[in-house]
Short mmCIF file of N, CA and C in Angstrom, two decimals:
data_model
loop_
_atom_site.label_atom_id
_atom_site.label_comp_id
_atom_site.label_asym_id
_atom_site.label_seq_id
_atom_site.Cartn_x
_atom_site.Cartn_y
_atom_site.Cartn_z
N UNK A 411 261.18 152.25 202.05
CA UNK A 411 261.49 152.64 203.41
C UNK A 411 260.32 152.28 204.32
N UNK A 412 260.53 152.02 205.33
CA UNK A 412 259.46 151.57 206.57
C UNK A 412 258.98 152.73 206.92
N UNK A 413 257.35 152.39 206.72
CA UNK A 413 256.53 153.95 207.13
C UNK A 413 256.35 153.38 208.73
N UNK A 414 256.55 152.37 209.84
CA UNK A 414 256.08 152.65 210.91
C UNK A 414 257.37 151.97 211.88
N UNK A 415 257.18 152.32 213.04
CA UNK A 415 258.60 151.88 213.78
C UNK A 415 258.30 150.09 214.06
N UNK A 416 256.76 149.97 214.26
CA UNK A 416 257.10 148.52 214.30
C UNK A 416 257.65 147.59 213.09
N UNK A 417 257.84 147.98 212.02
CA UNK A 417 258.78 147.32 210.77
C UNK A 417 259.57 147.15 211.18
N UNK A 418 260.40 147.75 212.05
CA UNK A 418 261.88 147.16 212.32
C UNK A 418 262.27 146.43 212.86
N UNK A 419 263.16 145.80 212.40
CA UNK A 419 264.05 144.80 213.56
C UNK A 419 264.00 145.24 214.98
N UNK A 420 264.17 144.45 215.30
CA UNK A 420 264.88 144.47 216.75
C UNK A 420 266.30 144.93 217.09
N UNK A 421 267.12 144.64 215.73
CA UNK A 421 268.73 145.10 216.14
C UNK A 421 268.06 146.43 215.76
N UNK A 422 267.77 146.75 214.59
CA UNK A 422 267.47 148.26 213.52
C UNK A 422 266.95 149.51 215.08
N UNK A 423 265.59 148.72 215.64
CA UNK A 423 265.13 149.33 216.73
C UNK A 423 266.36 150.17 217.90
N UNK A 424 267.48 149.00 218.23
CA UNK A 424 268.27 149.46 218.90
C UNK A 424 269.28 150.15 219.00
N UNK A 425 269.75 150.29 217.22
CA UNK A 425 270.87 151.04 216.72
C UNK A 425 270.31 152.22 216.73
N UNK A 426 268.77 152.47 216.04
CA UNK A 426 268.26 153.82 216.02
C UNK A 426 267.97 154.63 217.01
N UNK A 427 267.69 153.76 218.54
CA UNK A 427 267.78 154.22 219.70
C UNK A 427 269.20 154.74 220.38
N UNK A 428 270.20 153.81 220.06
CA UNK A 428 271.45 154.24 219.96
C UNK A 428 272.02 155.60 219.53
N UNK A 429 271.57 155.60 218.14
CA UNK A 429 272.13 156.51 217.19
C UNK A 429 271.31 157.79 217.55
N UNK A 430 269.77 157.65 218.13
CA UNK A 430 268.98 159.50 218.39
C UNK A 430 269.81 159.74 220.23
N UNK A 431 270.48 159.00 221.09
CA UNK A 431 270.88 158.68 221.80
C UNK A 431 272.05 159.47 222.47
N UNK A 432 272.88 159.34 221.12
CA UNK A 432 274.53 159.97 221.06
C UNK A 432 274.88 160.69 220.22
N UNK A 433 274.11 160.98 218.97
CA UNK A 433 274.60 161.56 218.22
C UNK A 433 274.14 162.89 218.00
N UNK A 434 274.97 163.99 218.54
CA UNK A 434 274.26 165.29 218.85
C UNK A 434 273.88 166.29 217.63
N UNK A 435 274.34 166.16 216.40
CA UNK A 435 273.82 166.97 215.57
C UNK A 435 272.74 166.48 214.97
N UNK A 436 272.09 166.94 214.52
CA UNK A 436 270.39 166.89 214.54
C UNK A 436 270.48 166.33 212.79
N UNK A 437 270.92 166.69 212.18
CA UNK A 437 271.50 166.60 210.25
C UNK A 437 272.38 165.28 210.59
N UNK A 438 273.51 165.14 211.05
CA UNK A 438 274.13 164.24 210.76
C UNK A 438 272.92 162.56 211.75
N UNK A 439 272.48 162.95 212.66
CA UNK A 439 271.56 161.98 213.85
C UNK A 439 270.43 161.28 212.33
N UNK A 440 270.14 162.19 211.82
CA UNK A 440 268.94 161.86 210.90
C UNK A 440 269.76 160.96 209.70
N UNK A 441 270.46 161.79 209.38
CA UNK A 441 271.20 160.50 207.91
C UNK A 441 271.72 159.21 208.16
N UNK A 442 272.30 159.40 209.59
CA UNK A 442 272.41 157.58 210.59
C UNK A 442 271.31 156.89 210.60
N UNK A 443 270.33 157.53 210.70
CA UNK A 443 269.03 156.52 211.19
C UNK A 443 268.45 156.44 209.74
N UNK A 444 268.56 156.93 209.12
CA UNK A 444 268.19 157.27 207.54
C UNK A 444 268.79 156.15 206.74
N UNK A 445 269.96 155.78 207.24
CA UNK A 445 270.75 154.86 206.38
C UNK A 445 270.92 153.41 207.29
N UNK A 446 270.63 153.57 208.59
CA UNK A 446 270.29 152.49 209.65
C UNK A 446 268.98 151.77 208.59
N UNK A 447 267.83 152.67 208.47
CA UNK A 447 266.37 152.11 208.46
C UNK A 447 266.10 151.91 207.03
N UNK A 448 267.41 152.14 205.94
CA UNK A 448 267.27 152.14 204.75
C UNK A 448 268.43 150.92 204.03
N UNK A 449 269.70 150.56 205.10
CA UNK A 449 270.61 149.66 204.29
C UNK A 449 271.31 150.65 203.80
N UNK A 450 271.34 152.01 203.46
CA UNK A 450 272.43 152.43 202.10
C UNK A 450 273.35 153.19 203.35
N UNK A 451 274.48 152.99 203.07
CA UNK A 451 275.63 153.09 203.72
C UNK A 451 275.76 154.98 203.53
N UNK A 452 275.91 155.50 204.71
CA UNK A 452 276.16 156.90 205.02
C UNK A 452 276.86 157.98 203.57
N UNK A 453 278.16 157.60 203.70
CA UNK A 453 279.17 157.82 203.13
C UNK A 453 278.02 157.94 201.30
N UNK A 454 277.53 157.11 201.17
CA UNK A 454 276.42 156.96 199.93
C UNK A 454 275.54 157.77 199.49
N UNK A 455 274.75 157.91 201.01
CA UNK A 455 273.73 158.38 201.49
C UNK A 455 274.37 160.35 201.29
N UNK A 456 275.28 161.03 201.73
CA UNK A 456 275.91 161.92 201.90
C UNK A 456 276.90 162.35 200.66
N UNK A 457 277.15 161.29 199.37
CA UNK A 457 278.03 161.78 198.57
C UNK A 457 277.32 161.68 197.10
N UNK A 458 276.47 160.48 197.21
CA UNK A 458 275.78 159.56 195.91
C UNK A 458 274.03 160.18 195.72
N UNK A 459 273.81 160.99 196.37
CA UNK A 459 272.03 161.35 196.41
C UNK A 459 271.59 162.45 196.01
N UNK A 460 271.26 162.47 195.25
CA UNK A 460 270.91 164.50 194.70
C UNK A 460 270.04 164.86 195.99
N UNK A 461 270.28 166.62 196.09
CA UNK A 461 269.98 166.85 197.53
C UNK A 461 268.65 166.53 197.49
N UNK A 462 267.75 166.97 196.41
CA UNK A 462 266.36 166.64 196.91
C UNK A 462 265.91 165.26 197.18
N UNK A 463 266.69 164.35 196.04
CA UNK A 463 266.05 163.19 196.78
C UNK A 463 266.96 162.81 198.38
N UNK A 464 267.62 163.40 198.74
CA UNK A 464 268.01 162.85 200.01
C UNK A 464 267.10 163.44 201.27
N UNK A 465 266.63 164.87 200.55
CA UNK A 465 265.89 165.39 201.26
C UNK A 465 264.46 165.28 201.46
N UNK A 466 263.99 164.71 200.82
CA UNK A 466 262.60 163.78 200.39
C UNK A 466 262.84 162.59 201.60
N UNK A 467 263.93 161.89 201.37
CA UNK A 467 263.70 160.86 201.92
C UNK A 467 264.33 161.68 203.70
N UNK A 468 264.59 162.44 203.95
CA UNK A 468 264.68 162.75 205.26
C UNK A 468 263.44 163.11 205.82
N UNK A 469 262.67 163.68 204.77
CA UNK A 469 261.21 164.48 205.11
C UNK A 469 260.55 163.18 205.73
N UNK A 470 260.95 161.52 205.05
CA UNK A 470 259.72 160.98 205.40
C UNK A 470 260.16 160.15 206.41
N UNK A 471 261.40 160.37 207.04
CA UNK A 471 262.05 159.68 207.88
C UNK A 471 261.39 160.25 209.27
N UNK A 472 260.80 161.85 209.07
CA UNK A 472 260.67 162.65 210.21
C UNK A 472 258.90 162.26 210.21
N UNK A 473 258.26 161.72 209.18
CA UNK A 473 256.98 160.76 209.60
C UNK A 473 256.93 159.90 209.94
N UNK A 474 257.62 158.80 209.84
CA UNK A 474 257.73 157.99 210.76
C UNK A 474 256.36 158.15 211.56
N UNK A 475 255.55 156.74 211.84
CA UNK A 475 254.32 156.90 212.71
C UNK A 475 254.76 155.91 213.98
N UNK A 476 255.23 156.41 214.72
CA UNK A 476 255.11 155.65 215.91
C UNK A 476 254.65 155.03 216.96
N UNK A 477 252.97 155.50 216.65
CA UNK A 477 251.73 155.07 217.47
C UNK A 477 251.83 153.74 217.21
N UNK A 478 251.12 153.06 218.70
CA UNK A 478 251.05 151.82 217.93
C UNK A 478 249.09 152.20 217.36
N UNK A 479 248.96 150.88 216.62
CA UNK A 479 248.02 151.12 216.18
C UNK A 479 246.95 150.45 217.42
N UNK A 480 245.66 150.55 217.12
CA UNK A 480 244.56 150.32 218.19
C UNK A 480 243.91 149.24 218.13
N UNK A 481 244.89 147.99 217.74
CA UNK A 481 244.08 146.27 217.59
C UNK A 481 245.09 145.74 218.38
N UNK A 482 244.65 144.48 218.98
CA UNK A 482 244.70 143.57 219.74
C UNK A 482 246.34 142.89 219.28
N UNK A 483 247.06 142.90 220.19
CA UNK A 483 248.52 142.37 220.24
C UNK A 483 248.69 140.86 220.01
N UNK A 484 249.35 140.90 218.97
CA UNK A 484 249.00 138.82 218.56
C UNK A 484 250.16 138.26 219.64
N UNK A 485 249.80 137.13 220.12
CA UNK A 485 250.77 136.53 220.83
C UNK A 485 251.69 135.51 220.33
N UNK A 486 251.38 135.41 219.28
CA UNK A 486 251.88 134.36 218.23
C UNK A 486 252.59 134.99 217.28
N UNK A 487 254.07 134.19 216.65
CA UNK A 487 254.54 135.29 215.90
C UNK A 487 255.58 134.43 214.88
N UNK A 488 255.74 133.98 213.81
CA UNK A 488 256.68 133.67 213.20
C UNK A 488 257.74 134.66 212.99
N UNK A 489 259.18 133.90 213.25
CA UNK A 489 260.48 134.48 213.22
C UNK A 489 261.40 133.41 212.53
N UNK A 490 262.29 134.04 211.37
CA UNK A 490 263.27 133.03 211.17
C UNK A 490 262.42 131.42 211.08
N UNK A 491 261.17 131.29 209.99
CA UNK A 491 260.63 129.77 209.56
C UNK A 491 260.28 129.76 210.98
N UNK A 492 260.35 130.16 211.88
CA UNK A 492 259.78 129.22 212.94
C UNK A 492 258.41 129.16 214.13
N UNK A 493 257.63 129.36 214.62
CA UNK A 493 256.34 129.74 215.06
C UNK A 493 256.78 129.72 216.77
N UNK A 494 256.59 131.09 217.27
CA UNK A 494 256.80 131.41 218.50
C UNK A 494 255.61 131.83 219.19
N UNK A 495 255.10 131.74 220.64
CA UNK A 495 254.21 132.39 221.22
C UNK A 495 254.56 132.42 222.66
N UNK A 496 253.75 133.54 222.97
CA UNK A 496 254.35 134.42 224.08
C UNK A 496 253.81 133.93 225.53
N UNK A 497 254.40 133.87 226.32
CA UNK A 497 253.79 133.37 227.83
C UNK A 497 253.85 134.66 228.59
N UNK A 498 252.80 135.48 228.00
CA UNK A 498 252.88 136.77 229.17
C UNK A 498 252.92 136.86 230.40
N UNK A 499 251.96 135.80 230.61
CA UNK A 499 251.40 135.64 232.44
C UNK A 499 252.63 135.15 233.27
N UNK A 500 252.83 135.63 234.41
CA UNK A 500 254.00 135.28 235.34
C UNK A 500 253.96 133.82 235.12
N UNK A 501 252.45 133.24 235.86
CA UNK A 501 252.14 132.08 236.30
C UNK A 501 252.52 130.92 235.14
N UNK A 502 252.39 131.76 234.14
CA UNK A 502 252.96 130.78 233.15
C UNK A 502 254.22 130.33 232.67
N UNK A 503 255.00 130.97 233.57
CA UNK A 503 256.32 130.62 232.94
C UNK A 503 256.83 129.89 234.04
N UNK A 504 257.78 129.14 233.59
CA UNK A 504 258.70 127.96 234.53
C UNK A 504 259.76 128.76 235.31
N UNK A 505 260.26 127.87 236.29
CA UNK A 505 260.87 128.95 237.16
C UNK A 505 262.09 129.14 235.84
N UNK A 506 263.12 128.35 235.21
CA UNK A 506 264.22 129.22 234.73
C UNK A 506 263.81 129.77 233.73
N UNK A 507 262.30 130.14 233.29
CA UNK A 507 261.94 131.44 232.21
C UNK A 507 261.98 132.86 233.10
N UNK A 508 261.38 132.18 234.35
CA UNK A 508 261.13 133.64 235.32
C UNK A 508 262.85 134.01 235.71
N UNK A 509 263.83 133.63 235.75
CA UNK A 509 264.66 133.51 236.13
C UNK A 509 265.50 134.13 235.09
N UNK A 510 265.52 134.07 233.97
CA UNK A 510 266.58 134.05 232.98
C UNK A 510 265.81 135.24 232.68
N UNK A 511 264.00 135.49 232.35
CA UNK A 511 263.60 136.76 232.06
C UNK A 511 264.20 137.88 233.25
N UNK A 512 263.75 137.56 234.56
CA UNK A 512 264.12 138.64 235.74
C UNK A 512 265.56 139.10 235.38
N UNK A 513 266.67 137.96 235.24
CA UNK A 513 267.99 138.38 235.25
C UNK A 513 267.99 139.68 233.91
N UNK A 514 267.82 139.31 232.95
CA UNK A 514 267.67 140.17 231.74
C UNK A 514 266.88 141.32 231.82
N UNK A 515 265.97 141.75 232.53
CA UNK A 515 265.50 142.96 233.15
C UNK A 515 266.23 143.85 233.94
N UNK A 516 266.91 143.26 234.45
CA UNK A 516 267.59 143.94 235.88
C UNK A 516 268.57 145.36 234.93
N UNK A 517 269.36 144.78 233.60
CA UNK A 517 270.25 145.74 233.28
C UNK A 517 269.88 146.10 232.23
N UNK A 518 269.11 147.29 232.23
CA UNK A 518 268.68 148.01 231.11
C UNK A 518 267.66 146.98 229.74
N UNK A 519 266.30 147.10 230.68
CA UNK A 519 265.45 146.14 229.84
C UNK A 519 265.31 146.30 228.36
N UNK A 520 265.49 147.94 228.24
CA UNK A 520 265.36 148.20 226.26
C UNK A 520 266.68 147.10 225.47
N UNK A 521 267.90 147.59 226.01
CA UNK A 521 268.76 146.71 225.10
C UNK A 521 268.65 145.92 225.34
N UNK A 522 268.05 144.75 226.30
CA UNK A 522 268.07 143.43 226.40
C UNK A 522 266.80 142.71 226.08
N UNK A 523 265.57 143.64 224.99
CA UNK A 523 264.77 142.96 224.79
C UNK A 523 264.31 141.77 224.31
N UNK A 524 265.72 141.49 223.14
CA UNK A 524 265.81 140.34 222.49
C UNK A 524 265.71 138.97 223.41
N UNK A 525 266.36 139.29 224.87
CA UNK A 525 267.29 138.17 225.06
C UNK A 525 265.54 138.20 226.49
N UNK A 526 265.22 139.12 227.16
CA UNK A 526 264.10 139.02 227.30
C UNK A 526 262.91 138.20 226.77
N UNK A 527 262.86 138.96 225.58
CA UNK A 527 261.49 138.10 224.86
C UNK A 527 261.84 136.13 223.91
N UNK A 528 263.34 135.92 223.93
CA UNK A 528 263.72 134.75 224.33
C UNK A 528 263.47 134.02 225.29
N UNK A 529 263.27 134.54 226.76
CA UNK A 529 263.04 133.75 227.75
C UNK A 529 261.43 133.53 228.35
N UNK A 530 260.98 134.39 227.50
CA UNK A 530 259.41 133.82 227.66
C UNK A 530 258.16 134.12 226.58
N UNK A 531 259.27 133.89 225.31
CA UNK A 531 258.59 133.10 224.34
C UNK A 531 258.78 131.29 224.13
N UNK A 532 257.71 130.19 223.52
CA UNK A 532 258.63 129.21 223.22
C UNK A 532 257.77 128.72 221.67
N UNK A 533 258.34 127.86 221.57
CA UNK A 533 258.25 127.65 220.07
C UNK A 533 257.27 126.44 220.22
N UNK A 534 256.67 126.95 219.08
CA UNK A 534 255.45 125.51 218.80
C UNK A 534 255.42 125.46 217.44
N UNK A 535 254.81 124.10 217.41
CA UNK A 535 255.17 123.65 216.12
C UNK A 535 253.53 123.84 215.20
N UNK A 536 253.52 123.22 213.97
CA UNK A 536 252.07 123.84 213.46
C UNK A 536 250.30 123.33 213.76
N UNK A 537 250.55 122.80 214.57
CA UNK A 537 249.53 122.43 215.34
C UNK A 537 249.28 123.75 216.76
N UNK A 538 250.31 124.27 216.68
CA UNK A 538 250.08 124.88 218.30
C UNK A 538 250.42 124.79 219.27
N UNK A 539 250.98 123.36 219.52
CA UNK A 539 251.80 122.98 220.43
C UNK A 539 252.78 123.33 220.89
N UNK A 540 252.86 123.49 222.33
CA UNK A 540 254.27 124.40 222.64
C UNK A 540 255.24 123.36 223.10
N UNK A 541 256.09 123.67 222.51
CA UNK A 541 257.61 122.79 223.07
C UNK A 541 258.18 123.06 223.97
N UNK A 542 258.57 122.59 225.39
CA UNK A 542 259.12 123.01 226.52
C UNK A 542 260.30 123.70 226.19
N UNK A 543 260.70 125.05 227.14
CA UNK A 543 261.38 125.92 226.51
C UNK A 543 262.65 124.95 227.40
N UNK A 544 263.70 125.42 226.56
CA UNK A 544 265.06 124.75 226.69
C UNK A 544 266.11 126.23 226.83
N UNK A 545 266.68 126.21 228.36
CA UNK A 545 267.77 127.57 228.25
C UNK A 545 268.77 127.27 227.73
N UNK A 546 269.58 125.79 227.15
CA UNK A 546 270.78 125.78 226.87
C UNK A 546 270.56 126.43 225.23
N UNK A 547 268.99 126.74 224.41
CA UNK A 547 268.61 127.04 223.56
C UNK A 547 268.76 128.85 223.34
N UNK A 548 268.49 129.34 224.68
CA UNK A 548 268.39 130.78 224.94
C UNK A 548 268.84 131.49 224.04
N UNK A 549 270.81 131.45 223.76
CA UNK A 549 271.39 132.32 223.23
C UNK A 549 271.26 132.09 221.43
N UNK A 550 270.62 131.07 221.56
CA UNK A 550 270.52 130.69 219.52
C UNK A 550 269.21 131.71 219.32
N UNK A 551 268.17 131.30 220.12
CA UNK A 551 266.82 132.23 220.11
C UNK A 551 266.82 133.86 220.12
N UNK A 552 267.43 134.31 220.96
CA UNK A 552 267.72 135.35 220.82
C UNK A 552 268.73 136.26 219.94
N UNK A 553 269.26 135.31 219.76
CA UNK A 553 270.22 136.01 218.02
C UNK A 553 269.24 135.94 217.08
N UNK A 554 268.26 134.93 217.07
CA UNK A 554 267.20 134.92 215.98
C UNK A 554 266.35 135.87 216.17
N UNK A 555 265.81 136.21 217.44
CA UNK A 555 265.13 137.35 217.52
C UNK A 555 265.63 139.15 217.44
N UNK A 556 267.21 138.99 217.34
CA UNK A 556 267.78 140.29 217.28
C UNK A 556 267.64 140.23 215.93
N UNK A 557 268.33 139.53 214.96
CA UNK A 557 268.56 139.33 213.45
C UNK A 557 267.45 139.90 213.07
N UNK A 558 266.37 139.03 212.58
CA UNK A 558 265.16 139.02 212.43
C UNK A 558 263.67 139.23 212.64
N UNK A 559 263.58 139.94 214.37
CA UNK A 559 261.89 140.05 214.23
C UNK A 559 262.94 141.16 214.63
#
């Protein structure tokens, strides 16, 4: 099981935000995210687990460390084989990164982080080199970044 929230996906991140979100009982909210952040299907999780070990593993669901930790944010990041880095600076991005990022902010920036950090990340190859970002590329990138980082 993932001891910290940055282990997770990006989809995992958003279902679990989802799921503490809407789901009002506090027992059933925890075995969703329990079985979100673990793969084992609810129904499993609730019929297949002797209580203590289900309850063990709820105990450590509620540690979870969510701090981030206190080192320097890499800007560089392999996803899916491929080497991405980040153009934080406004100035650095082309107008349809600023454009396609702004639009994707406007409606609820948490769920649209994927498709966000698609539009002003770009991919370089192993030298470092950045490859001009391509929007007709956008929606492949960002499925890669929901899937996988």
């Amino acid at each position: 099981m993932v001891s910290n929230y940055s282990q997770l996906s990006i989809k995992q991140f958003l279902l679990c935000k989802m799921i503490s979100e809407t789901e009002a009982d506090p027992l059933q909210r925890n075995i969703r995210l329990l079985s979100e952040i673990t793969g084992i299907e609810v129904e499993r999780l609730e019929n297949h687990f002797p209580i203590g070990e289900l309850t063990a593993m709820l105990n450590d669901l509620g540690k979870l460390d969510n701090s981030l930790e206190d080192k320097k944010v890499r800007m560089t990041f392999r996803c899916g084989g491929k080497r991405f880095k980040v153009k934080w600076k406004q100035q650095e991005l082309t107008a349809s990164q600023y454009i396609d990022s702004t639009t994707f902010a406007r409606s609820n920036p948490i769920e649209q982080i994927h498709n966000i950090l698609a539009s002003i990340c770009v991919e370089v190859n192993w030298l470092g080199i950045e490859r001009p970002y391509d929007g007709a590329k956008h929606k492949e990138v960002s499925e890669l970044f929901y899937r996988l980082c």
